[in-house]
Coordinates of C-alpha atoms in Angstrom, one line a residue:
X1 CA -47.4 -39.6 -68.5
X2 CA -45.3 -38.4 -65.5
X3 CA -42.2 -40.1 -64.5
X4 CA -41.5 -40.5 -61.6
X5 CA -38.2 -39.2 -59.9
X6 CA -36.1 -41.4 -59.0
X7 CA -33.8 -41.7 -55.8
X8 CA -30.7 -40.4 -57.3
X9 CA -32.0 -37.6 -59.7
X10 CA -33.6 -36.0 -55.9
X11 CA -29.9 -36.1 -54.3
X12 CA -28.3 -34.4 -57.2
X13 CA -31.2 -31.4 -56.7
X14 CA -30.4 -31.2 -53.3
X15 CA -27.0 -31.8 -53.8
X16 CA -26.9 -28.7 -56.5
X17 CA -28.9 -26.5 -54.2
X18 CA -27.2 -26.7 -50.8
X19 CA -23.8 -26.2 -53.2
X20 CA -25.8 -23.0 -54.4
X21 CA -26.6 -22.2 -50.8
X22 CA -22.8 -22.7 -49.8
X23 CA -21.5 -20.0 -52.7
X24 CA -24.0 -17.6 -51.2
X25 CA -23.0 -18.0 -47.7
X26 CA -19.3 -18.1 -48.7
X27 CA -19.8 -14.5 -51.2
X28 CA -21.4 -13.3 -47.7
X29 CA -18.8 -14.2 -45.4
X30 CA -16.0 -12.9 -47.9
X31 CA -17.9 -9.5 -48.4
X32 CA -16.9 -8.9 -44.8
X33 CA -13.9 -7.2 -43.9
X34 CA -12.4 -7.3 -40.2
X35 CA -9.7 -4.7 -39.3
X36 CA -7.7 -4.1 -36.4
X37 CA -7.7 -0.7 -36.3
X38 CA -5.0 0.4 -33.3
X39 CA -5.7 -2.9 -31.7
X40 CA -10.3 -2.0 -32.2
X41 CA -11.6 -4.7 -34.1
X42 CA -14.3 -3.2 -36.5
X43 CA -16.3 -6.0 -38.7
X44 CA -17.7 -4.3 -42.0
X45 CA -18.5 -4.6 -45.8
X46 CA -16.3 -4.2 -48.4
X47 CA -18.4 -1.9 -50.3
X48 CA -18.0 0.6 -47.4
X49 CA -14.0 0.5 -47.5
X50 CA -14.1 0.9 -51.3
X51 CA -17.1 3.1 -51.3
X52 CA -14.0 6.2 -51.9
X53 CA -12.0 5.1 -54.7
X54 CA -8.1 6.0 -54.5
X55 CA -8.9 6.1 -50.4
X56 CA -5.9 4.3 -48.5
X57 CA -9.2 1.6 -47.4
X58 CA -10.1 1.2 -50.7
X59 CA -6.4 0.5 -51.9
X60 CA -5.8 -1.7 -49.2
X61 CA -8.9 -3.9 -50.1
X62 CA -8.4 -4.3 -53.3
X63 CA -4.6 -5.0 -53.2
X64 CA -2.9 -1.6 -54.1
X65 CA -1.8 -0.7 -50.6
X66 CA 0.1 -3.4 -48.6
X67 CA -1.1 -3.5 -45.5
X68 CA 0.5 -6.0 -42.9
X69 CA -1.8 -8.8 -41.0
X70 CA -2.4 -9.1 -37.2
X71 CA -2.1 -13.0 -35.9
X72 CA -5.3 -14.0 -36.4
X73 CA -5.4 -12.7 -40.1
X74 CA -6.8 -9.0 -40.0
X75 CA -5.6 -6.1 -41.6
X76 CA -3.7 -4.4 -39.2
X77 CA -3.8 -0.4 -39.3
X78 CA -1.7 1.3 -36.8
X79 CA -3.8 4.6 -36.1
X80 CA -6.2 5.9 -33.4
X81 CA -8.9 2.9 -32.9
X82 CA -11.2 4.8 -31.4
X83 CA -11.2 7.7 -33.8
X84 CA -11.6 5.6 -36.6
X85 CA -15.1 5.0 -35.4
X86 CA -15.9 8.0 -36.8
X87 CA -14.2 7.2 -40.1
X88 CA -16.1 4.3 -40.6
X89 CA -19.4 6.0 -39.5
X90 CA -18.9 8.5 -42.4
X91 CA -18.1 5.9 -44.8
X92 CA -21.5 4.1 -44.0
X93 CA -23.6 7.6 -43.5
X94 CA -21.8 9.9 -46.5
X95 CA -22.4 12.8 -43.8
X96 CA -20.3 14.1 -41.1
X97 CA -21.9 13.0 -37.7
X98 CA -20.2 13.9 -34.6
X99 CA -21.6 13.1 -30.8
X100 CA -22.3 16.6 -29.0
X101 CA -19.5 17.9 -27.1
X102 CA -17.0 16.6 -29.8
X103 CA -13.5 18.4 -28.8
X104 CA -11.0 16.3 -31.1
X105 CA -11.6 18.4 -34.7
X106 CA -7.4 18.5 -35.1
X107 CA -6.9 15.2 -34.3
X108 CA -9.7 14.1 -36.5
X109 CA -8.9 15.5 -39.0
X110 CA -5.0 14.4 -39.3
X111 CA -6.9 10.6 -39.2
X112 CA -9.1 11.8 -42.5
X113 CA -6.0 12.9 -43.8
X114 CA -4.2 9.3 -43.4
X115 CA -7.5 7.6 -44.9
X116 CA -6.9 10.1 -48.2
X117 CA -10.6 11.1 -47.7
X118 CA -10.9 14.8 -48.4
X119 CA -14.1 15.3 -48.2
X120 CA -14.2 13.7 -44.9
X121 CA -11.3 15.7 -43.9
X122 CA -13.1 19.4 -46.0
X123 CA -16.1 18.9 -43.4
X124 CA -13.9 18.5 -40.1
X125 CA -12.0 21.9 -40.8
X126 CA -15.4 23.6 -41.7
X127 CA -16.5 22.8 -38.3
X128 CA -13.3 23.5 -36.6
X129 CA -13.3 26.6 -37.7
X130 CA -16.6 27.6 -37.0
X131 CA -16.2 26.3 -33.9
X132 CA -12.9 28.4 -33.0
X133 CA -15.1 31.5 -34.7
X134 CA -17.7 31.0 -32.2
X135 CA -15.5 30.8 -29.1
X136 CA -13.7 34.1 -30.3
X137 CA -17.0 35.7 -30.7
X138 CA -18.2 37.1 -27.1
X139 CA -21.9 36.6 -26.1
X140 CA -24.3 37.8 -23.7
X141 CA -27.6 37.6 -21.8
X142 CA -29.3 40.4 -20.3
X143 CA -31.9 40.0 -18.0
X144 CA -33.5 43.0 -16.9
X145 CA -36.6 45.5 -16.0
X146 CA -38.4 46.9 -19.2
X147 CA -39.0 49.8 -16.7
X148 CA -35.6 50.6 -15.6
X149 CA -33.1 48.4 -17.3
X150 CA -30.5 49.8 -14.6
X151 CA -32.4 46.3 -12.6
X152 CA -31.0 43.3 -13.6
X153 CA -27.7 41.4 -14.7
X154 CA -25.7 40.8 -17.3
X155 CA -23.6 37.6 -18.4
X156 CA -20.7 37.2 -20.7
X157 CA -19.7 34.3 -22.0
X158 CA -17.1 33.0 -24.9
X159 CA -19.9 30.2 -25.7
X160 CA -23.2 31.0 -27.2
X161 CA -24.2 27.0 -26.2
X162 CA -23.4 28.2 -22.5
X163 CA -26.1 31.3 -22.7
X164 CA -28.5 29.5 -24.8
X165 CA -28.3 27.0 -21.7
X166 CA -28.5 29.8 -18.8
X167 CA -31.8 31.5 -21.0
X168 CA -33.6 28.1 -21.3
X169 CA -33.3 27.5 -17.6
X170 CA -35.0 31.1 -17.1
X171 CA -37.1 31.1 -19.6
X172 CA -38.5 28.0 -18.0
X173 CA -38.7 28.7 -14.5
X174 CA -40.2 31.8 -15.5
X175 CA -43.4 30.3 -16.8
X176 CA -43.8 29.0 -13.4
X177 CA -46.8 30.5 -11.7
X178 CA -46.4 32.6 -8.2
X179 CA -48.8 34.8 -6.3
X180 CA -48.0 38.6 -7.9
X181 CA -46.2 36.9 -10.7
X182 CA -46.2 39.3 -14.0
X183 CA -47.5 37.2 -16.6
X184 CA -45.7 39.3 -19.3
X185 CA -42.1 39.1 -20.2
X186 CA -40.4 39.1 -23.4
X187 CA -37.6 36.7 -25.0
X188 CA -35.2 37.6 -27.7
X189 CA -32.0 36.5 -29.1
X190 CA -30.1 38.0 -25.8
X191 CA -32.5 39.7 -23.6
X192 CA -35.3 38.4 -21.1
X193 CA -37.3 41.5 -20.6
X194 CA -39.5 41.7 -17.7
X195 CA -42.3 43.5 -17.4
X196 CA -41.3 44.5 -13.7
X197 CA -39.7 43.1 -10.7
X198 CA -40.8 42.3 -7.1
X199 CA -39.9 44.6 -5.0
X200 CA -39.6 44.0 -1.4
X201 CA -37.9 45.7 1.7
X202 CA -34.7 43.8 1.7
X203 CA -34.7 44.7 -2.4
X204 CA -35.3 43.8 -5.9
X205 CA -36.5 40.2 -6.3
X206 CA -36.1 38.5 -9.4
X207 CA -39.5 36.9 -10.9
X208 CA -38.0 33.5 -10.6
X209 CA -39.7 30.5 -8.8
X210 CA -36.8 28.1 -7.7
X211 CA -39.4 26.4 -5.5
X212 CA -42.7 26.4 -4.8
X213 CA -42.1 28.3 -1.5
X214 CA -39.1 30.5 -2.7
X215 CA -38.1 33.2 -5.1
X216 CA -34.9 33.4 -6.4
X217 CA -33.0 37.0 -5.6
X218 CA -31.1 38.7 -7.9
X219 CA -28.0 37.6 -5.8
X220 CA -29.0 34.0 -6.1
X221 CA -29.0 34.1 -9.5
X222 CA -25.5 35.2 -10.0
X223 CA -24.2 33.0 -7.7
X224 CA -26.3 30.0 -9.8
X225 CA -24.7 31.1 -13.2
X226 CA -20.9 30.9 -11.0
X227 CA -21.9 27.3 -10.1
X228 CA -23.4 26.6 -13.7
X229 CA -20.5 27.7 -15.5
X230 CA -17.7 26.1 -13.2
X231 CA -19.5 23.1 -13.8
X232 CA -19.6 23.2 -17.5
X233 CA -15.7 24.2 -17.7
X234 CA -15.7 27.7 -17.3
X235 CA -14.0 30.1 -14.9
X236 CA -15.3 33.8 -13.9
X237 CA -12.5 35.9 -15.8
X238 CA -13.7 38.9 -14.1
X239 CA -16.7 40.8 -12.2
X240 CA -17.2 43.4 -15.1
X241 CA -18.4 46.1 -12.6
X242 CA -16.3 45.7 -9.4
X243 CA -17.3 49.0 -7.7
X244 CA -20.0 47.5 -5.6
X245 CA -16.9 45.8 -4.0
X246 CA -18.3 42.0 -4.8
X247 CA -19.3 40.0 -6.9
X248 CA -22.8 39.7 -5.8
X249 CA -23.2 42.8 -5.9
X250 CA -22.2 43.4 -9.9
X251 CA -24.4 44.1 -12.3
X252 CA -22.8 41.6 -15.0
X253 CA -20.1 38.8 -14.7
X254 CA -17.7 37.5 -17.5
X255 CA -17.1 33.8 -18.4
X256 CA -14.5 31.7 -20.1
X257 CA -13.2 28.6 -21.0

């Protein structure tokens, strides 16, 4: 026979669960860690500080660092706050993720130091120094005649991220189709080969469609890779053939940063 519940025995149940519900909410809230980071709040998990054991995070959450307290409570860590975003993105990833154009490898690094994660800190030398291996290293796109390779230019450049970005703009306008266009030209790691040039009376034309009513010249070119690279950072260190008594009238020009 069922027996009915009574009055009381339903408020305890309720009673019981929303104190259930309360410990869950209040394990939540507690697994969340705010820290004022250089005065940058940044709102975590705990298990992401103490993801590195013997890391200065870790040993400040669980109580083997002492770490003083801002007014309103929050550990206060007296570093670069807006660096530490990417600490706390590698604690969360496990991978080294930098936004392109990333220029603060030293600085970074020093911070991975403080935060006693090596690996962290491993992974930002690597890339400095493949990134000060690369600058060293001297680079170059040659754009010429397959014909006569005396037509044409030559660029130099400290940055193989600056060529690659002058040889997908040609490569590109390239495809585009003129009247008396050469369909064929080749593409390797440093050279854009043409199958031949335009000529004309006032001289050699580049196969380049700025337009649809215009053809870039060899001449506009140059100057377009001058404007290009001042733009990105970089100054003309020198006109490598100054015979022709100008620089539009070089056959290669040499960039730096």
């Amino acid at each position: 026979m069922e027996r009915k519940i009574s009055r009381r025995e339903k408020e305890c149940e309720e009673k019981q669960n929303n104190s259930e519900g309360s410990e869950q909410d209040k394990d939540y809230r507690t697994s969340l860690i705010t820290l004022n980071v250089g005065g940058y709040l940044y709102i975590t998990q705990k298990q992401t500080l103490t993801k590195y054991p013997d890391s200065f995070l870790e040993g400040i959450i669980n109580g083997k660092i002492m770490c003083p307290f801002d007014a309103d409570g929050h550990f206060f860590i007296d570093r670069d706050g807006l660096l530490f975003r990417h600490i706390l993105n590698f604690l969360r990833n496990g991978e080294l993720l930098l936004p392109e154009g990333f220029r603060e490898n030293q600085l970074l690094a020093q911070e991975a130091e403080f935060f006693q994660l090596k690996v962290l800190s491993d992974a930002v030398k690597s890339r400095w120094e493949k990134e000060q291996l690369a600058c060293r290293e001297t680079t170059f796109l040659e754009i010429t005649d397959s014909h006569d390779r005396s037509q044409g230019l030559r660029i130099f450049c400290n940055s193989p991220d600056f060529i690659a970005k002058i040889k997908s703009r040609i490569v590109l306008v390239s495809k585009s189709r003129l009247d008396g266009f050469p369909e064929e030209f080749s593409v390797s790691s440093n050279i854009i080969q043409f199958k031949y040039f335009i000529k004309s009376e006032n001289g050699t034309r580049l196969v380049l469609k700025e337009d649809n009513t215009f053809v870039c010249t060899l001449e506009t070119l140059k100057f377009e890779a001058i404007m290009t690279a001042l733009k990105c950072g970089f100054r003309l260190l020198t006109s490598l053939d100054c015979s022709k008594g100008s620089i539009v009238h070089s056959d290669a020009l040499h960039f730096i940063k």
